[in-house]
Coordinates of C-alpha atoms and ligand atoms in Angstrom, one line a residue:
M131 CA -11.3 68.6 55.9
S132 CA -14.5 70.3 57.2
T133 CA -13.9 72.8 60.0
T134 CA -17.4 72.8 61.4
T135 CA -18.4 71.7 64.9
L136 CA -21.3 69.8 63.4
P137 CA -21.0 66.0 62.7
T138 CA -19.4 65.6 59.2
Y139 CA -19.8 62.9 56.6
D140 CA -17.2 62.2 54.0
I141 CA -17.7 60.1 50.8
F142 CA -17.3 56.3 50.9
I143 CA -14.9 54.9 48.2
D144 CA -13.2 51.6 48.0
G145 CA -14.3 50.6 51.5
E146 CA -13.2 53.8 53.3
F147 CA -14.6 57.2 54.2
V148 CA -12.4 59.7 52.4
S149 CA -12.4 63.5 52.0
P150 CA -13.6 64.8 48.6
A151 CA -10.9 66.0 46.2
E152 CA -12.1 69.6 46.7
D153 CA -12.5 70.6 50.3
R154 CA -16.2 71.5 50.1
Y155 CA -19.1 70.6 52.4
L156 CA -22.8 71.2 52.4
D157 CA -25.1 71.9 55.4
S158 CA -27.9 69.4 55.9
I159 CA -31.0 71.0 57.4
N160 CA -33.4 69.4 59.8
P161 CA -36.8 70.5 58.4
A162 CA -38.6 70.4 61.7
T163 CA -36.2 73.0 63.2
G164 CA -34.8 74.8 60.1
K165 CA -31.3 74.3 61.5
A166 CA -28.2 72.6 60.1
W167 CA -27.5 69.3 62.0
Y168 CA -24.6 67.8 60.0
Q169 CA -22.4 68.5 57.1
V170 CA -21.8 66.3 54.1
A171 CA -19.1 66.3 51.4
S172 CA -20.0 68.3 48.3
A173 CA -18.0 66.0 45.9
G174 CA -17.3 66.5 42.2
A175 CA -16.2 64.8 39.0
A176 CA -12.8 63.7 40.3
D177 CA -14.5 61.9 43.2
V178 CA -17.0 60.3 40.9
D179 CA -14.1 59.1 38.7
R180 CA -12.4 57.6 41.8
A181 CA -15.6 55.8 42.9
V182 CA -16.3 54.4 39.4
R183 CA -12.7 53.1 39.1
A184 CA -13.1 51.4 42.5
A185 CA -16.3 49.8 41.4
R186 CA -14.8 48.6 38.1
A187 CA -11.8 47.1 39.9
A188 CA -14.1 45.4 42.4
L189 CA -16.2 43.9 39.6
V190 CA -13.4 41.6 38.6
S191 CA -11.7 41.2 42.0
P192 CA -11.5 37.7 43.4
A193 CA -13.0 39.0 46.6
W194 CA -16.3 39.7 44.7
A195 CA -16.3 38.0 41.3
G196 CA -14.9 34.9 43.0
L197 CA -17.9 34.6 45.4
T198 CA -20.3 31.8 44.6
P199 CA -23.9 32.9 44.1
S200 CA -24.8 31.2 47.4
A201 CA -22.0 33.1 49.2
R202 CA -23.4 36.4 47.7
G203 CA -26.8 35.4 49.1
R204 CA -25.3 34.8 52.6
L205 CA -23.5 38.2 52.4
L206 CA -26.8 40.0 51.7
R207 CA -28.5 38.2 54.6
R208 CA -25.7 39.4 56.9
V209 CA -26.4 42.9 55.7
A210 CA -30.1 42.3 56.5
D211 CA -29.2 41.3 60.0
G212 CA -27.0 44.4 60.5
L213 CA -29.8 46.6 59.2
A214 CA -32.2 44.9 61.6
A215 CA -29.9 45.7 64.5
R216 CA -29.6 49.4 63.5
A217 CA -33.3 49.9 62.4
E218 CA -34.1 52.4 65.1
D219 CA -31.0 54.5 64.4
L220 CA -31.8 54.6 60.7
A221 CA -35.4 55.6 61.4
M222 CA -34.3 58.5 63.7
L223 CA -31.8 59.6 61.2
E224 CA -34.2 59.8 58.3
T225 CA -36.9 61.5 60.4
N226 CA -34.3 64.2 61.3
D227 CA -33.2 64.4 57.7
N228 CA -36.4 64.6 55.7
G229 CA -39.1 65.2 58.4
K230 CA -40.9 61.9 57.7
L231 CA -42.9 60.8 60.8
I232 CA -40.9 58.5 63.2
R233 CA -43.8 56.1 63.2
D234 CA -43.6 55.9 59.4
T235 CA -39.7 55.6 59.3
R236 CA -39.9 52.9 62.1
A237 CA -42.3 50.9 60.0
L238 CA -40.2 51.5 56.8
Y239 CA -36.9 50.6 58.4
G240 CA -38.2 47.8 60.6
N241 CA -39.1 46.2 57.2
L242 CA -35.8 47.1 55.5
P243 CA -34.2 43.7 56.1
I244 CA -37.0 42.1 54.1
I245 CA -35.7 43.9 51.0
W246 CA -32.2 42.5 51.5
E247 CA -33.4 39.1 52.4
Y248 CA -35.7 39.0 49.3
F249 CA -32.9 39.9 46.9
A250 CA -30.5 37.5 48.8
G251 CA -32.9 34.7 47.9
W252 CA -32.4 35.5 44.2
A253 CA -28.6 35.4 44.3
D254 CA -28.5 31.7 43.5
K255 CA -31.7 31.4 41.5
V256 CA -31.2 33.2 38.2
G257 CA -29.7 30.9 35.7
G258 CA -30.0 30.7 31.9
E259 CA -32.1 28.5 29.7
V260 CA -31.7 26.4 26.6
V261 CA -33.4 27.6 23.4
P262 CA -34.9 24.8 21.2
T263 CA -33.2 25.9 17.9
V264 CA -33.2 23.3 15.1
G265 CA -30.2 21.7 13.5
T266 CA -27.0 20.7 15.3
N267 CA -26.7 23.7 17.6
L268 CA -26.9 24.0 21.3
T269 CA -28.3 27.5 21.9
Y270 CA -28.4 28.8 25.4
L271 CA -28.9 32.0 27.3
R272 CA -26.7 33.4 30.1
R273 CA -27.8 36.1 32.6
E274 CA -24.6 38.0 33.4
P275 CA -24.0 41.0 35.7
I276 CA -24.3 44.3 33.7
G277 CA -21.3 45.8 35.4
V278 CA -21.1 49.1 37.3
V279 CA -24.5 50.3 38.3
A280 CA -25.0 54.1 39.1
A281 CA -27.8 54.3 41.6
I282 CA -29.2 57.9 41.9
V283 CA -31.9 58.4 44.5
P284 CA -34.1 61.2 45.9
W285 CA -34.7 62.4 49.4
N286 CA -38.2 61.1 50.2
A287 CA -37.2 57.5 51.3
P288 CA -33.4 57.4 50.7
I289 CA -32.3 54.3 52.6
N290 CA -35.3 52.3 51.3
L291 CA -34.9 53.4 47.7
A292 CA -31.2 52.9 47.7
S293 CA -31.6 49.5 49.2
H294 CA -33.8 48.3 46.4
K295 CA -31.2 49.2 43.9
I296 CA -28.1 48.1 45.8
A297 CA -29.5 44.7 47.0
A298 CA -30.8 43.8 43.5
A299 CA -27.6 44.8 41.8
L300 CA -25.4 42.9 44.3
A301 CA -27.5 39.8 44.1
M302 CA -26.7 39.6 40.4
G303 CA -23.0 40.2 40.9
N304 CA -22.8 43.9 39.9
T305 CA -21.0 46.7 41.7
V306 CA -22.5 50.0 42.6
V307 CA -21.9 53.8 42.9
V308 CA -24.6 55.5 44.9
K309 CA -25.5 59.2 44.5
P310 CA -27.8 60.2 47.4
S311 CA -29.9 63.4 47.3
E312 CA -27.9 66.3 48.7
I313 CA -31.0 66.9 51.0
T314 CA -30.6 63.4 52.7
S315 CA -27.1 61.8 52.6
A316 CA -26.5 60.6 56.1
G317 CA -28.7 57.5 56.1
I318 CA -27.1 56.0 53.1
L319 CA -23.6 56.7 54.4
E320 CA -24.5 55.1 57.8
M321 CA -25.7 52.1 55.8
M322 CA -22.2 51.7 54.4
K323 CA -20.8 51.0 57.9
I324 CA -23.3 48.1 58.1
L325 CA -22.3 46.8 54.7
D326 CA -18.7 47.0 55.7
E327 CA -19.3 45.1 59.0
A328 CA -21.2 42.4 57.1
G329 CA -18.2 41.8 54.9
V330 CA -19.1 43.4 51.6
P331 CA -15.7 43.6 49.8
R332 CA -14.1 47.0 49.3
G333 CA -15.2 48.9 46.2
V334 CA -18.4 46.8 45.7
V335 CA -20.6 49.7 46.9
N336 CA -19.3 53.3 46.9
V337 CA -21.2 56.5 47.8
V338 CA -20.5 59.9 46.4
T339 CA -22.5 62.8 47.9
G340 CA -23.1 66.3 46.5
T341 CA -25.4 68.0 44.1
G342 CA -27.0 66.7 40.9
A343 CA -25.0 69.3 38.9
D344 CA -21.7 68.3 40.4
V345 CA -22.0 64.5 41.1
G346 CA -25.1 63.3 39.3
Q347 CA -24.1 64.6 35.9
A348 CA -20.5 63.4 36.2
L349 CA -21.8 59.9 37.2
V350 CA -24.3 59.7 34.3
A351 CA -21.5 60.8 31.8
H352 CA -18.8 58.5 33.2
P353 CA -17.7 55.9 30.6
G354 CA -17.2 53.3 33.4
V355 CA -20.9 53.2 34.2
D356 CA -22.9 50.4 32.6
L357 CA -26.4 51.0 33.9
I358 CA -28.1 54.0 35.4
A359 CA -30.8 53.2 37.9
F360 CA -32.5 56.5 38.7
T361 CA -35.4 57.4 41.0
G362 CA -36.4 61.1 41.1
G363 CA -38.3 63.8 39.2
T364 CA -39.5 63.4 35.6
S365 CA -37.5 66.3 34.3
T366 CA -34.3 65.0 35.8
G367 CA -35.1 61.6 34.4
T368 CA -35.5 63.1 30.9
A369 CA -32.1 64.9 31.2
I370 CA -30.4 61.7 32.4
A371 CA -32.0 59.6 29.6
K372 CA -30.8 62.1 26.9
K373 CA -27.3 62.0 28.3
A374 CA -27.2 58.2 28.6
A375 CA -28.4 57.9 25.0
E376 CA -25.1 59.5 23.9
R377 CA -23.3 56.4 25.2
H378 CA -26.1 53.9 24.7
V379 CA -26.2 53.2 28.4
P380 CA -29.4 51.5 29.6
V381 CA -31.5 53.5 32.1
L382 CA -34.1 52.4 34.6
L383 CA -36.3 55.4 35.4
E384 CA -38.6 55.5 38.5
L385 CA -40.1 59.0 38.1
G386 CA -42.9 61.2 39.3
G387 CA -46.7 60.7 39.4
K388 CA -50.0 62.5 39.5
S389 CA -52.0 59.5 40.4
P390 CA -55.8 59.1 40.3
N391 CA -57.7 57.6 43.3
I392 CA -61.2 56.7 42.1
V393 CA -64.2 56.2 44.5
F394 CA -67.3 54.5 42.9
D395 CA -70.8 54.8 44.3
D396 CA -70.7 51.3 45.7
A397 CA -67.5 51.8 47.7
N398 CA -67.1 51.4 51.4
T399 CA -66.9 55.1 52.0
S400 CA -65.0 55.0 55.3
N401 CA -62.3 52.8 53.8
A402 CA -62.2 55.0 50.7
A403 CA -61.8 58.2 52.9
N404 CA -58.9 56.5 54.7
G405 CA -57.4 55.5 51.4
I406 CA -57.6 59.1 50.2
I407 CA -55.9 60.4 53.4
S408 CA -53.2 57.7 53.1
G409 CA -52.8 58.6 49.4
I410 CA -52.2 62.3 49.7
F411 CA -51.6 63.3 53.3
A412 CA -49.4 60.4 54.6
A413 CA -45.7 61.5 54.3
G414 CA -47.1 65.0 53.6
G415 CA -47.9 64.0 50.1
Q416 CA -44.2 63.6 49.4
A417 CA -44.5 60.2 47.8
C418 CA -44.2 59.3 44.1
T419 CA -47.4 57.3 44.7
A420 CA -49.3 60.3 46.0
G421 CA -53.0 59.9 45.1
S422 CA -53.2 63.6 44.3
R423 CA -56.2 63.4 41.9
V424 CA -59.3 62.1 43.6
Y425 CA -62.3 61.2 41.5
L426 CA -65.5 60.9 43.5
H427 CA -68.8 59.5 42.1
N428 CA -71.5 62.1 42.4
A429 CA -73.7 59.8 44.6
V430 CA -70.9 59.6 47.3
Y431 CA -69.1 62.9 46.7
D432 CA -70.3 64.7 49.9
E433 CA -70.2 61.6 52.1
V434 CA -66.6 60.7 51.3
L435 CA -65.3 64.2 51.3
D436 CA -67.0 65.0 54.6
K437 CA -65.3 62.0 56.2
V438 CA -61.9 63.1 54.8
K439 CA -62.4 66.6 56.1
E440 CA -63.7 65.5 59.5
R441 CA -60.6 63.2 60.0
M442 CA -58.3 66.0 58.8
S443 CA -59.8 68.6 61.0
G444 CA -58.3 66.9 64.1
I445 CA -55.0 66.1 62.4
R446 CA -51.9 66.5 64.6
L447 CA -49.3 68.5 62.7
G448 CA -45.9 68.9 64.4
D449 CA -42.7 67.4 65.5
P450 CA -42.1 64.3 63.4
L451 CA -40.3 62.6 66.3
A452 CA -43.4 62.8 68.6
A453 CA -45.3 59.5 68.5
E454 CA -48.7 61.2 68.2
T455 CA -47.8 63.4 65.2
E456 CA -49.7 62.6 62.0
I457 CA -48.2 65.2 59.6
G458 CA -44.6 66.5 59.9
P459 CA -42.8 69.2 58.0
V460 CA -42.0 69.0 54.3
A461 CA -38.4 68.2 53.5
Y462 CA -36.8 71.6 52.9
E463 CA -37.6 75.2 52.6
A464 CA -37.5 75.6 48.8
H465 CA -39.8 72.6 48.5
M466 CA -42.2 74.2 51.0
N467 CA -42.2 77.4 48.9
R468 CA -42.9 75.4 45.7
I469 CA -45.9 73.7 47.3
L470 CA -47.2 77.1 48.5
D471 CA -46.7 78.5 45.0
Y472 CA -48.9 75.6 43.6
I473 CA -51.6 76.5 46.2
R474 CA -51.6 80.1 44.9
I475 CA -51.7 78.8 41.3
G476 CA -54.7 76.6 42.1
Q477 CA -56.6 79.7 43.5
E478 CA -55.6 81.8 40.5
E479 CA -56.8 79.0 38.2
G480 CA -60.3 79.3 39.8
A481 CA -60.4 76.1 41.9
D482 CA -62.2 76.3 45.2
L483 CA -59.8 76.0 48.2
T484 CA -62.0 74.3 50.7
F485 CA -59.5 73.1 53.2
G486 CA -56.1 74.3 54.5
G487 CA -54.0 76.1 52.0
N488 CA -51.4 77.8 54.2
R489 CA -48.0 77.5 55.9
V490 CA -48.4 76.6 59.6
S491 CA -46.0 78.5 61.7
E492 CA -47.5 78.9 65.1
G493 CA -45.5 78.3 68.3
D494 CA -42.9 75.6 68.1
L495 CA -43.5 75.2 64.3
A496 CA -42.3 78.7 63.5
S497 CA -38.9 77.7 62.2
G498 CA -39.9 74.4 60.6
F499 CA -41.3 73.8 57.1
Y500 CA -45.0 73.0 57.7
V501 CA -47.8 73.1 55.1
A502 CA -51.4 72.5 56.1
P503 CA -53.2 69.6 54.4
T504 CA -55.0 71.3 51.5
I505 CA -58.0 70.4 49.4
F506 CA -59.2 71.9 46.2
E507 CA -62.7 71.3 44.7
N508 CA -64.3 72.3 41.5
V509 CA -61.1 71.4 39.8
T510 CA -60.9 70.8 36.0
S511 CA -58.6 68.5 34.1
E512 CA -56.9 71.4 32.4
M513 CA -55.7 73.1 35.6
R514 CA -52.0 72.9 36.5
I515 CA -52.8 71.6 40.0
T516 CA -54.4 68.6 38.2
R517 CA -51.7 68.0 35.7
E518 CA -48.4 68.7 37.5
E519 CA -46.8 66.8 40.3
I520 CA -46.8 69.0 43.5
F521 CA -45.2 66.4 45.8
G522 CA -46.9 67.9 48.8
P523 CA -50.2 67.6 50.8
V524 CA -52.4 69.2 48.1
L525 CA -55.4 67.3 46.8
S526 CA -57.5 68.0 43.7
V527 CA -61.0 66.6 43.9
I528 CA -63.1 66.0 40.7
R529 CA -66.7 64.7 40.4
F530 CA -67.8 62.0 37.9
D531 CA -70.9 60.0 36.9
T532 CA -69.9 57.1 34.6
E533 CA -67.1 54.6 34.3
E534 CA -66.3 55.7 30.8
E535 CA -65.9 59.3 31.9
V536 CA -63.7 58.6 34.9
V537 CA -61.4 56.2 33.0
R538 CA -60.9 58.9 30.3
Q539 CA -60.2 61.6 32.9
A540 CA -57.9 59.4 35.0
N541 CA -55.8 58.5 31.9
D542 CA -55.7 62.1 30.7
S543 CA -52.3 62.6 32.3
A544 CA -48.7 62.6 31.3
F545 CA -48.0 60.3 34.2
G546 CA -48.9 56.6 34.7
L547 CA -47.4 55.5 38.0
V548 CA -50.2 54.1 40.3
A549 CA -53.9 54.3 40.6
G550 CA -56.5 53.5 43.3
V551 CA -60.0 52.0 42.7
W552 CA -62.6 51.8 45.5
T553 CA -65.6 49.6 44.7
Q554 CA -67.4 46.5 46.1
N555 CA -68.2 45.2 42.6
V556 CA -65.6 42.6 41.6
N557 CA -66.4 42.8 37.9
R558 CA -66.0 46.6 37.9
A559 CA -62.8 46.4 40.0
H560 CA -61.0 44.3 37.4
R561 CA -62.6 46.1 34.4
I562 CA -61.3 49.4 35.6
A563 CA -57.9 48.1 36.7
H564 CA -57.3 46.8 33.2
Q565 CA -58.2 50.1 31.6
L566 CA -56.1 52.4 33.7
D567 CA -52.7 53.6 32.4
A568 CA -50.8 52.9 35.6
G569 CA -47.9 50.5 36.4
T570 CA -49.6 49.6 39.7
V571 CA -53.4 49.5 40.5
W572 CA -54.6 49.2 44.0
V573 CA -58.2 48.0 44.6
N574 CA -59.7 48.9 48.0
T575 CA -56.3 49.7 49.3
Y576 CA -53.6 52.4 48.7
R577 CA -49.8 52.7 49.3
A578 CA -49.3 48.9 49.5
L579 CA -45.7 48.1 48.6
S580 CA -43.4 45.1 48.8
P581 CA -40.1 44.2 47.4
L582 CA -41.8 41.0 46.2
A583 CA -44.0 42.9 43.8
P584 CA -42.7 44.7 40.7
F585 CA -43.1 48.4 40.8
G586 CA -42.6 50.9 38.0
G587 CA -44.5 53.5 35.9
F588 CA -45.8 53.9 32.5
K589 CA -45.6 57.1 30.3
S590 CA -43.7 60.0 32.0
S591 CA -43.5 58.0 35.2
G592 CA -40.6 56.0 33.8
H593 CA -39.8 52.6 32.5
G594 CA -38.3 49.4 33.9
K595 CA -39.3 47.7 37.1
E596 CA -37.9 47.5 40.7
G597 CA -38.8 44.5 42.9
G598 CA -39.9 41.0 42.1
E599 CA -38.2 38.8 39.6
Y600 CA -38.6 41.5 36.9
G601 CA -36.6 43.9 39.0
V602 CA -33.8 41.4 39.5
L603 CA -33.6 40.6 35.8
E604 CA -33.2 44.4 35.1
M605 CA -29.8 44.0 36.8
T606 CA -28.5 41.5 34.3
R607 CA -27.6 41.4 30.7
L608 CA -28.8 38.6 28.5
K609 CA -26.3 36.8 26.3
T610 CA -27.2 34.2 23.7
V611 CA -24.5 31.5 23.0
W612 CA -24.6 29.2 19.9
V613 CA -22.5 26.1 19.9
N614 CA -22.3 23.9 16.8
L615 CA -22.2 20.3 18.1
S616 CA -21.7 18.7 14.7
E617 CA -18.4 17.2 13.5
A618 CA -19.6 17.5 9.9
P619 CA -17.9 19.8 7.3
T620 CA -19.0 23.4 7.6
A621 CA -22.2 24.1 5.7
D622 CA -22.4 26.5 2.7
P623 CA -20.8 29.8 4.0
F624 CA -23.1 31.9 1.7
V625 CA -26.3 30.7 3.4
I626 CA -27.6 31.8 6.7
Q627 CA -27.2 29.2 9.5
K628 CA -30.1 28.1 11.7
Ligands
LIG960 P1 -34.7 65.1 41.7 O1 -35.0 64.6 40.3 O2 -34.6 66.6 41.9 O3 -33.4 64.5 42.3 C1 -33.2 63.1 42.4 C2 -31.7 62.7 42.4 O4 -31.1 63.1 41.2 C3 -31.0 63.5 43.5 O5 -29.9 62.7 44.0 C4 -30.4 64.7 42.7 O6 -29.2 65.2 43.2 C5 -30.0 64.0 41.4 N1 -29.9 64.8 40.2 C6 -30.4 66.0 40.0 N2 -30.1 66.5 38.7 C7 -29.4 65.5 38.1 C8 -28.7 65.4 36.9 N3 -28.8 66.3 35.9 N4 -28.1 64.2 36.6 C9 -28.0 63.3 37.5 N5 -28.5 63.3 38.7 C10 -29.2 64.4 39.1 O7 -35.9 64.5 42.6 P2 -36.2 64.8 44.2 O8 -36.7 66.2 44.3 O9 -35.0 64.4 44.9 O10 -37.3 63.7 44.5 C11 -38.6 63.9 44.2 C12 -39.0 63.2 42.9 O11 -38.7 61.8 43.0 C13 -40.5 63.3 42.7 O12 -40.8 63.6 41.3 C14 -41.0 61.8 43.0 O13 -42.2 61.5 42.3 C15 -39.8 61.0 42.5 N6 -39.8 59.7 43.1 C16 -40.2 58.6 42.3 C17 -40.2 57.3 42.9 C18 -40.6 56.2 42.0 O14 -40.4 55.0 42.5 N7 -41.2 56.3 40.8 C19 -39.9 57.2 44.2 C20 -39.6 58.3 45.0 C21 -39.6 59.5 44.4

């Protein structure tokens, strides 16, 4: 039992909030104030084991396995209704937890029910198919639940990212153990109350909070887990994939990015400037989709960049709960220091720092974790600030002249998550979109996302899809069944059957 006067969150196992096996709790810090505002259980391997056992038991329980697909769909819709009723609370909670703007979290969580409704619609629509084999066989395919899904999520949009995994998994009849980021646990735990009120049977969704070292690793290694659905950093994804390989457990990896945002000479420069701002300064650049490498055609270089700088000069940095704020704090102190380190590295590498580049700590912002929007020019492809994910409001700007040159530079990256293309030429738009190594390409828009559309990266940005039918099918295993319909004597046993 925690002894603090702060609000305290326990872990959620088998339909109840329970204390962790070891009596340990972590402070959760509000990044706008630098102060602890709740405590959350710092669980360990014993708690993970309990949660996975609960999820395994629920998987075959009549209360869950006995539900018809239509009933599962109705249940997910009830969750959607519960989330709609609590959208404002969830938005406030996440803003206090990770510093995302309240206007952004209101938009994110106003739309949260859509995720649940979308996957609810799939609950009774995924069937099998019959394969046209020759001979006397009936050969058919079954889509079955995979089993217990470990959903491991980061801090930058925790309730949203967890919802994609949980709703898709439940739609297909799986059960889930969620591991939130230790930076932002409260929202996902609050969501469990809504699932419970909606009637999700006990053990179907469990949440174990704590660090990656204590909880994440134990969950990945647990023999009762059948699929690991991970969103987070690329190096963590690599460690998880290696561990999972020891047990041959499938992994879905939604990892980091260093995404190119390309502006051609025929682009609408005002829209492109807004797309650049949305790509790198919205959410303080703390988005996997951050358009952190901007490629500007020489003919529009000054015009576009002047528009970006003009808009950013009047930017309102401050309290993320204030309606007029445009950039809030970054999520936690160590992360702020990492971003500031990268700004120093960029200067040491010889890039020109032409905008921002500092911590902002005047007046009310003194104890919060604020970084000024930052622009580097005269950047080369070799610099670390062009190659590594910073996950903050730091933009590298590069000039180009030809399509061939910009496609080569854009693809010269370990990552392949998303890309932006700004042009009025429809032929060029499609031509470039087809050549880019990115799981999602946006043409004349940026940061457009929907649960209806599959999302997932190439190369070091991961593999597997979330969203759309493809994301739903990731939550199933495919079984092939052969049935011999013939009454005739068995064929030659030494010859392969067909
Ligand atoms: P992170 O990799 O540090 O942590 C992610 C989660 O993994 C946390 O819950 C953490 O506790 C857990 N974890 C850490 N080590 C672990 C281990 N060894 N085994 C199991 N779990 C472990 O990432 P972060 O800093 O929380 O989030 C930022 C990263 O997430 C960025 O790289 C960003 O690009 C990425 N991200 C990707 C997407 C996407 O859809 N591709 C979306 C959002 C964020």
